[in-house]
Short mmCIF file of C-alpha atoms in Angstrom, two decimals:
data_model
loop_
_atom_site.label_atom_id
_atom_site.label_comp_id
_atom_site.label_asym_id
_atom_site.label_seq_id
_atom_site.Cartn_x
_atom_site.Cartn_y
_atom_site.Cartn_z
CA MET A 151 -12.12 2.16 -5.98
CA LYS A 152 -10.75 5.43 -7.27
CA ASN A 153 -8.58 5.46 -10.37
CA ILE A 154 -6.34 8.22 -9.01
CA TYR A 155 -5.58 8.94 -5.34
CA ASN A 156 -4.88 12.50 -4.19
CA ALA A 157 -1.63 12.58 -2.22
CA ALA A 158 0.22 15.14 -0.12
CA VAL A 159 3.58 15.29 1.66
CA ILE A 160 4.02 16.85 5.09
CA GLY A 161 7.70 17.72 5.53
CA CYS A 162 9.67 18.64 2.42
CA GLY A 163 13.16 17.92 3.73
CA ARG A 164 15.50 15.21 2.52
CA ILE A 165 13.28 12.13 2.19
CA GLY A 166 10.18 14.24 1.66
CA ALA A 167 11.38 16.14 -1.42
CA GLU A 168 15.10 17.02 -1.49
CA PHE A 169 16.96 13.75 -2.15
CA ASP A 170 15.82 13.87 -5.78
CA ASN A 171 17.99 16.97 -6.24
CA ASP A 172 21.09 14.77 -5.95
CA PRO A 173 22.39 13.95 -9.46
CA ARG A 174 24.06 10.78 -8.15
CA ARG A 175 20.69 9.26 -7.28
CA LYS A 176 19.49 7.59 -10.46
CA VAL A 177 15.97 6.63 -9.32
CA ILE A 178 13.23 8.37 -7.33
CA TRP A 179 14.22 8.71 -3.67
CA THR A 180 11.50 10.95 -2.22
CA HIS A 181 7.86 10.73 -1.23
CA ALA A 182 6.99 13.68 -3.45
CA GLY A 183 8.80 12.15 -6.40
CA ALA A 184 7.11 8.78 -5.85
CA TYR A 185 3.61 10.28 -5.87
CA LYS A 186 4.50 12.32 -8.93
CA ASN A 187 5.72 9.26 -10.82
CA SER A 188 3.20 6.62 -9.76
CA GLU A 189 0.32 5.71 -12.05
CA LYS A 190 -2.39 5.76 -9.40
CA THR A 191 -1.44 8.86 -7.42
CA GLU A 192 -1.45 12.58 -8.03
CA LEU A 193 0.66 14.89 -5.88
CA VAL A 194 -1.82 17.67 -5.16
CA SER A 195 -0.30 19.42 -2.15
CA LEU A 196 2.82 19.96 -0.02
CA SER A 197 3.39 21.27 3.50
CA ASP A 198 6.46 22.44 5.41
CA VAL A 199 7.04 24.97 8.18
CA ASP A 200 10.02 26.36 6.25
CA GLY A 201 8.53 28.61 3.57
CA ASN A 202 11.68 28.72 1.47
CA ARG A 203 12.05 24.95 1.41
CA LEU A 204 8.34 24.60 0.66
CA GLU A 205 8.57 27.00 -2.26
CA LYS A 206 11.49 25.10 -3.79
CA ALA A 207 9.71 21.77 -3.47
CA ALA A 208 6.48 23.14 -4.94
CA GLU A 209 8.37 24.52 -7.93
CA LYS A 210 10.34 21.32 -8.49
CA PHE A 211 7.28 19.07 -8.40
CA ASN A 212 4.91 21.58 -10.05
CA VAL A 213 2.49 21.70 -7.13
CA ASP A 214 0.19 24.72 -6.83
CA LYS A 215 -1.16 24.13 -3.33
CA ALA A 216 1.54 24.58 -0.70
CA TYR A 217 0.97 25.19 2.99
CA THR A 218 3.21 26.14 5.90
CA ASP A 219 0.44 24.82 8.20
CA TYR A 220 -0.36 21.16 7.61
CA SER A 221 -3.61 21.49 9.60
CA GLU A 222 -4.87 24.04 7.10
CA MET A 223 -3.92 21.71 4.26
CA LEU A 224 -5.77 18.77 5.80
CA LYS A 225 -8.90 20.90 6.21
CA LYS A 226 -8.88 22.41 2.72
CA GLU A 227 -7.67 19.56 0.51
CA ASP A 228 -9.51 16.35 -0.33
CA LEU A 229 -6.69 13.92 0.37
CA ASP A 230 -6.63 10.14 0.09
CA ILE A 231 -3.00 9.53 1.06
CA ILE A 232 -0.50 11.56 3.06
CA SER A 233 3.19 11.08 3.76
CA ILE A 234 4.46 12.10 7.19
CA CYS A 235 8.08 13.18 6.74
CA ALA A 236 8.36 15.65 9.62
CA TRP A 237 10.33 15.06 12.83
CA ASN A 238 9.34 11.79 14.50
CA SER A 239 8.41 13.73 17.63
CA ILE A 240 5.28 15.06 15.88
CA HIS A 241 4.34 11.99 13.82
CA TYR A 242 1.59 11.10 16.30
CA LYS A 243 0.11 14.60 16.28
CA ILE A 244 -0.01 14.70 12.48
CA LEU A 245 -1.44 11.19 12.13
CA LYS A 246 -4.14 11.83 14.72
CA GLU A 247 -5.37 14.86 12.80
CA ALA A 248 -5.07 13.17 9.39
CA VAL A 249 -7.25 10.27 10.51
CA LEU A 250 -9.98 12.77 11.45
CA HIS A 251 -9.96 14.01 7.83
CA ASN A 252 -10.70 10.55 6.44
CA VAL A 253 -7.48 9.75 4.63
CA LYS A 254 -7.28 6.19 3.37
CA GLY A 255 -3.55 5.64 3.67
CA ILE A 256 -0.56 7.06 5.53
CA TYR A 257 3.05 6.60 4.42
CA CYS A 258 5.05 7.41 7.56
CA GLU A 259 8.76 7.91 7.93
CA LYS A 260 10.77 6.01 10.51
CA PRO A 261 11.15 5.88 13.44
CA ILE A 262 7.37 5.72 13.66
CA ALA A 263 7.30 7.94 16.78
CA ASN A 264 9.55 8.91 19.69
CA ASN A 265 7.98 6.58 22.27
CA LEU A 266 5.97 3.38 22.48
CA GLU A 267 2.88 4.99 24.00
CA GLU A 268 2.33 7.26 21.01
CA THR A 269 3.10 4.40 18.64
CA ASP A 270 0.42 2.21 20.18
CA GLU A 271 -2.08 5.04 19.84
CA MET A 272 -1.14 5.58 16.18
CA ILE A 273 -1.72 1.90 15.44
CA ARG A 274 -5.05 1.93 17.27
CA LEU A 275 -6.29 5.03 15.45
CA CYS A 276 -5.46 3.57 12.05
CA GLU A 277 -7.04 0.21 12.83
CA GLU A 278 -10.26 1.73 14.17
CA ASN A 279 -10.61 4.06 11.18
CA ASN A 280 -9.53 1.55 8.51
CA VAL A 281 -6.50 3.62 7.52
CA LYS A 282 -3.61 1.68 6.01
CA LEU A 283 -0.36 2.62 7.76
CA LEU A 284 2.87 1.91 5.87
CA VAL A 285 6.16 2.80 7.57
CA ASN A 286 9.17 3.48 5.35
CA HIS A 287 11.40 0.59 6.38
CA TRP A 288 11.99 0.33 2.67
CA ARG A 289 14.18 -2.75 2.62
CA ARG A 290 11.01 -4.81 2.97
CA PHE A 291 9.80 -3.66 -0.45
CA ASP A 292 12.87 -2.57 -2.41
CA GLY A 293 12.82 -5.68 -4.61
CA PHE A 294 16.27 -6.78 -3.39
CA HIS A 295 16.08 -7.66 0.30
CA PRO A 296 12.89 -9.76 -0.16
CA LYS A 297 14.91 -11.97 -2.52
CA ILE A 298 17.62 -12.34 0.12
CA LYS A 299 14.99 -13.26 2.73
CA GLU A 300 13.48 -15.86 0.39
CA PHE A 301 16.95 -17.29 -0.29
CA ILE A 302 17.58 -17.66 3.45
CA ASP A 303 14.10 -19.00 4.21
CA GLN A 304 14.47 -21.68 1.53
CA GLY A 305 17.48 -23.05 3.41
CA ASN A 306 20.08 -22.16 0.81
CA LEU A 307 22.52 -21.05 3.52
CA GLY A 308 21.67 -23.99 5.77
CA MET A 309 21.46 -23.41 9.50
CA ILE A 310 22.24 -19.77 10.30
CA GLN A 311 25.22 -19.78 12.65
CA GLN A 312 25.82 -16.06 13.13
CA ALA A 313 24.80 -12.66 11.81
CA SER A 314 26.61 -9.37 12.31
CA PHE A 315 25.15 -5.94 11.55
CA TYR A 316 27.07 -2.67 11.19
CA TYR A 317 25.69 0.87 11.09
CA THR A 318 26.52 4.56 11.41
CA ALA A 319 24.49 7.69 12.22
CA GLY A 320 22.63 6.77 15.36
CA ILE A 321 20.61 3.95 16.91
CA ALA A 322 17.30 5.66 16.12
CA ASN A 323 18.16 6.96 12.66
CA SER A 324 19.98 4.03 11.03
CA GLY A 325 19.19 1.62 13.85
CA SER A 326 15.50 1.79 13.02
CA HIS A 327 16.21 0.29 9.59
CA MET A 328 18.70 -2.18 11.01
CA PHE A 329 16.40 -3.59 13.67
CA ASP A 330 13.53 -3.88 11.21
CA LEU A 331 15.77 -5.76 8.77
CA MET A 332 16.97 -8.09 11.53
CA ARG A 333 13.39 -8.98 12.47
CA TYR A 334 12.44 -9.29 8.79
CA PHE A 335 15.19 -11.87 8.26
CA PHE A 336 15.18 -13.72 11.57
CA GLY A 337 11.90 -13.12 13.42
CA ASP A 338 11.09 -11.99 16.93
CA VAL A 339 13.71 -11.17 19.57
CA GLU A 340 14.09 -12.78 22.99
CA PHE A 341 16.47 -10.29 24.63
CA VAL A 342 19.17 -7.66 24.01
CA GLN A 343 22.26 -6.43 25.84
CA ALA A 344 23.95 -3.19 24.87
CA HIS A 345 26.52 -0.47 25.68
CA TYR A 346 26.79 3.16 24.56
CA LYS A 347 29.46 3.94 21.98
CA ASN A 348 29.11 7.74 22.18
CA ASN A 349 26.95 10.34 23.92
CA LYS A 350 25.40 12.09 20.93
CA GLU A 351 21.76 13.16 20.92
CA ASP A 352 21.04 10.05 18.86
CA PRO A 353 23.90 7.86 20.07
CA ASN A 354 25.55 4.83 18.56
CA ILE A 355 24.98 1.76 20.72
CA ASP A 356 26.70 -1.62 20.34
CA GLY A 357 25.20 -4.86 21.56
CA ILE A 358 23.92 -8.35 21.01
CA VAL A 359 20.47 -9.50 19.96
CA LYS A 360 19.22 -13.00 20.77
CA PHE A 361 16.31 -14.15 18.63
CA LYS A 362 13.65 -16.57 19.79
CA SER A 363 15.03 -19.02 17.23
CA GLY A 364 18.22 -19.18 19.30
CA LEU A 365 20.33 -17.17 16.86
CA ILE A 366 22.60 -14.59 18.47
CA SER A 367 23.53 -11.55 16.38
CA THR A 368 25.95 -8.72 17.02
CA VAL A 369 25.23 -5.03 16.40
CA GLN A 370 28.28 -2.81 15.94
CA SER A 371 28.52 0.90 15.13
CA LEU A 372 31.02 3.22 13.48
CA GLU A 373 31.22 7.00 13.34
CA ASP A 374 29.61 8.53 10.25
CA GLU A 375 32.06 11.45 10.27
CA TYR A 376 34.52 9.06 8.60
CA TYR A 377 32.17 7.23 6.22
CA LYS A 378 28.66 5.82 5.94
CA LYS A 379 28.12 2.16 6.82
CA PHE A 380 25.06 -0.07 6.80
CA SER A 381 25.89 -3.69 6.16
CA SER A 382 25.47 -7.23 7.41
CA PHE A 383 27.26 -10.55 7.23
CA ILE A 384 25.16 -13.71 7.58
CA TYR A 385 26.96 -17.02 8.10
CA GLY A 386 25.16 -20.28 7.41
CA ALA A 387 26.32 -23.90 7.46
CA LYS A 388 26.28 -24.06 3.64
CA GLY A 389 27.54 -20.58 2.81
CA ALA A 390 27.41 -16.91 3.64
CA ILE A 391 26.00 -13.60 2.43
CA GLU A 392 27.51 -10.15 2.84
CA ILE A 393 25.15 -7.24 2.20
CA THR A 394 27.17 -4.09 1.52
CA LYS A 395 26.92 -0.48 0.31
CA SER A 396 23.93 0.29 2.55
CA GLY A 397 22.03 -2.63 1.07
CA PHE A 398 22.74 -1.95 -2.59
CA ASP A 399 25.27 -4.71 -3.21
CA LEU A 400 25.75 -8.34 -2.29
CA GLU A 401 28.58 -10.84 -2.04
CA MET A 402 27.75 -14.54 -1.78
CA TYR A 403 30.03 -17.33 -0.55
CA GLU A 404 29.87 -21.11 -0.80
CA VAL A 405 31.57 -23.85 1.18
CA ARG A 406 34.28 -25.69 -0.74
CA GLN A 407 37.26 -27.88 -0.01
CA SER A 408 40.17 -25.71 1.04
CA ASP A 409 42.92 -25.27 -1.52
CA LYS A 410 45.41 -24.88 1.37
CA TRP A 411 44.55 -27.71 3.77
CA SER A 412 43.19 -31.19 3.07
CA GLU A 413 41.37 -31.45 6.41
CA TYR A 414 39.41 -28.17 6.14
CA LYS A 415 36.67 -26.56 4.13
CA GLU A 416 36.50 -22.80 3.60
CA LEU A 417 34.22 -20.10 2.26
CA TYR A 418 34.84 -19.00 -1.34
CA ARG A 419 33.27 -16.06 -3.09
CA ILE A 420 30.77 -16.92 -5.83
CA GLN A 421 31.60 -15.01 -9.00
CA ASN A 422 28.04 -14.98 -10.39
CA PRO A 423 25.71 -14.94 -7.38
CA ALA A 424 22.10 -16.07 -7.65
CA ILE A 425 20.89 -12.69 -6.38
CA LYS A 426 22.00 -9.41 -7.91
CA TYR A 427 20.94 -5.87 -7.07
CA ILE A 428 18.81 -4.23 -9.75
CA GLU A 429 18.31 -0.52 -9.24
CA GLU A 430 14.68 0.45 -8.81
CA SER A 431 12.80 3.04 -6.77
CA PHE A 432 11.83 1.64 -3.39
CA MET A 433 9.80 4.81 -2.85
CA ILE A 434 7.64 4.13 -5.90
CA ASN A 435 7.37 0.48 -4.80
CA GLY A 436 6.12 1.73 -1.44
CA VAL A 437 3.45 3.95 -2.97
CA LYS A 438 2.26 1.15 -5.24
CA HIS A 439 2.10 -1.21 -2.28
CA LEU A 440 0.15 1.27 -0.15
CA VAL A 441 -2.40 1.80 -2.94
CA ASP A 442 -2.72 -1.96 -3.34
CA CYS A 443 -3.36 -2.32 0.41
CA ILE A 444 -6.07 0.34 0.22
CA GLU A 445 -7.79 -1.23 -2.78
CA LYS A 446 -7.59 -4.83 -1.59
CA ASN A 447 -7.90 -4.13 2.15
CA LYS A 448 -4.53 -5.81 2.86
CA ASN A 449 -2.10 -5.26 5.70
CA PRO A 450 1.12 -3.47 4.64
CA ILE A 451 4.30 -5.56 4.63
CA SER A 452 5.95 -2.80 6.68
CA SER A 453 3.14 -2.12 9.11
CA GLY A 454 2.77 0.06 12.17
CA LYS A 455 3.16 -3.07 14.31
CA ASP A 456 6.42 -3.95 12.58
CA ALA A 457 7.65 -0.39 13.13
CA ARG A 458 6.66 -0.63 16.79
CA GLU A 459 8.92 -3.64 17.24
CA SER A 460 11.81 -1.76 15.65
CA LEU A 461 11.20 1.15 18.02
CA ALA A 462 10.93 -1.28 20.95
CA LEU A 463 14.38 -2.63 20.11
CA ILE A 464 15.79 0.91 20.03
CA CYS A 465 14.25 1.53 23.45
CA ALA A 466 15.54 -1.81 24.75
CA PHE A 467 19.08 -0.97 23.60
CA HIS A 468 18.84 2.34 25.47
CA GLU A 469 17.48 0.65 28.60
CA SER A 470 20.26 -1.93 28.55
CA ALA A 471 23.00 0.65 27.92
CA ILE A 472 21.70 2.92 30.69
CA ASN A 473 21.96 -0.07 33.05
CA ASP A 474 25.50 -1.07 32.00
CA GLY A 475 24.55 -3.90 29.67
CA LYS A 476 21.61 -5.32 31.60
CA LYS A 477 19.67 -8.03 29.76
CA ILE A 478 16.36 -6.57 28.51
CA GLY A 479 13.67 -9.04 27.51
CA LEU A 480 11.32 -8.64 24.56
CA PRO A 481 8.54 -7.99 23.72
CA LEU A 482 8.65 -4.60 25.42
CA LYS A 483 5.15 -3.57 26.47
CA THR A 484 6.11 -0.16 27.86
CA SER A 485 9.22 1.99 28.12
CA ASN A 486 10.17 5.35 29.61
CA ILE A 487 12.60 5.96 26.75
CA HIS A 488 11.83 8.90 24.44
CA ILE A 489 14.14 8.72 21.46
CA LYS A 490 15.54 11.46 19.25
CA SER A 491 16.34 11.00 15.60
CA LYS A 492 17.67 13.06 12.70
#
């Protein structure tokens, strides 16, 4: 295997290259920054249709080879790994061309595509050409949420009674992460029922999700014009967990005898929880994981198939909301829904 993998980023917007300009972000938040700061990758090229944005990114990350046409870049550069950070409506087009140029790995932004048909084709192309496809549902590899999953799976909360998820900024944009996290924690879904909260291009949709395990979870949205929200509350028989601050903080609760009533028990906050958030770069973790999958021929922990199920849930929420809360069963083999995301 190669010691160093040549990497490129297609789309130099926020997650591609710009988030690292924010002084409040203390670790690497971009694909470009992750390739630049990972031991086994070298950022050799960038592409963006906006020449001004491309120039700024190339200067920031000290990249000489910058292209406004990603097709030209794929033809001219010897690339091992690419990140697809353009609009989800052209993810399929970019991936299809990249596979023809023999890349070994693709780090794709979410949602994976704007419909299930293109998603299935993306998965097929990568499987047939032995290309490792990692989708940036980063909570699977941020070092924090896997510990929460392990804590739940080990039975520390007891039987899960209820889980509630809250989000802002659209069912496709934030909802993609939310649905992936729900499946990561609780497994496959049996059905959903949902209603529109607003009529934006990427709307907020509220609903319920019933998992095949029998667990029923609520999904509730708020408007991001007031504040950002991405959180969850998981109630077990032995205690509870509240994941807050977009997944960067955690409150844990245990069941104790009530100090108010002799006949009841209540939940009490644990002052020193067993799990604490430690700040690290999920983007660098993702790059390291993708390289490891290439070298050891492993399946990514946030695969194209996982991303398809997240997209299927987005489509199912739309289908239910369009039909006034109709129950939509999963898995969803096909859908006429074409989503839009930021």
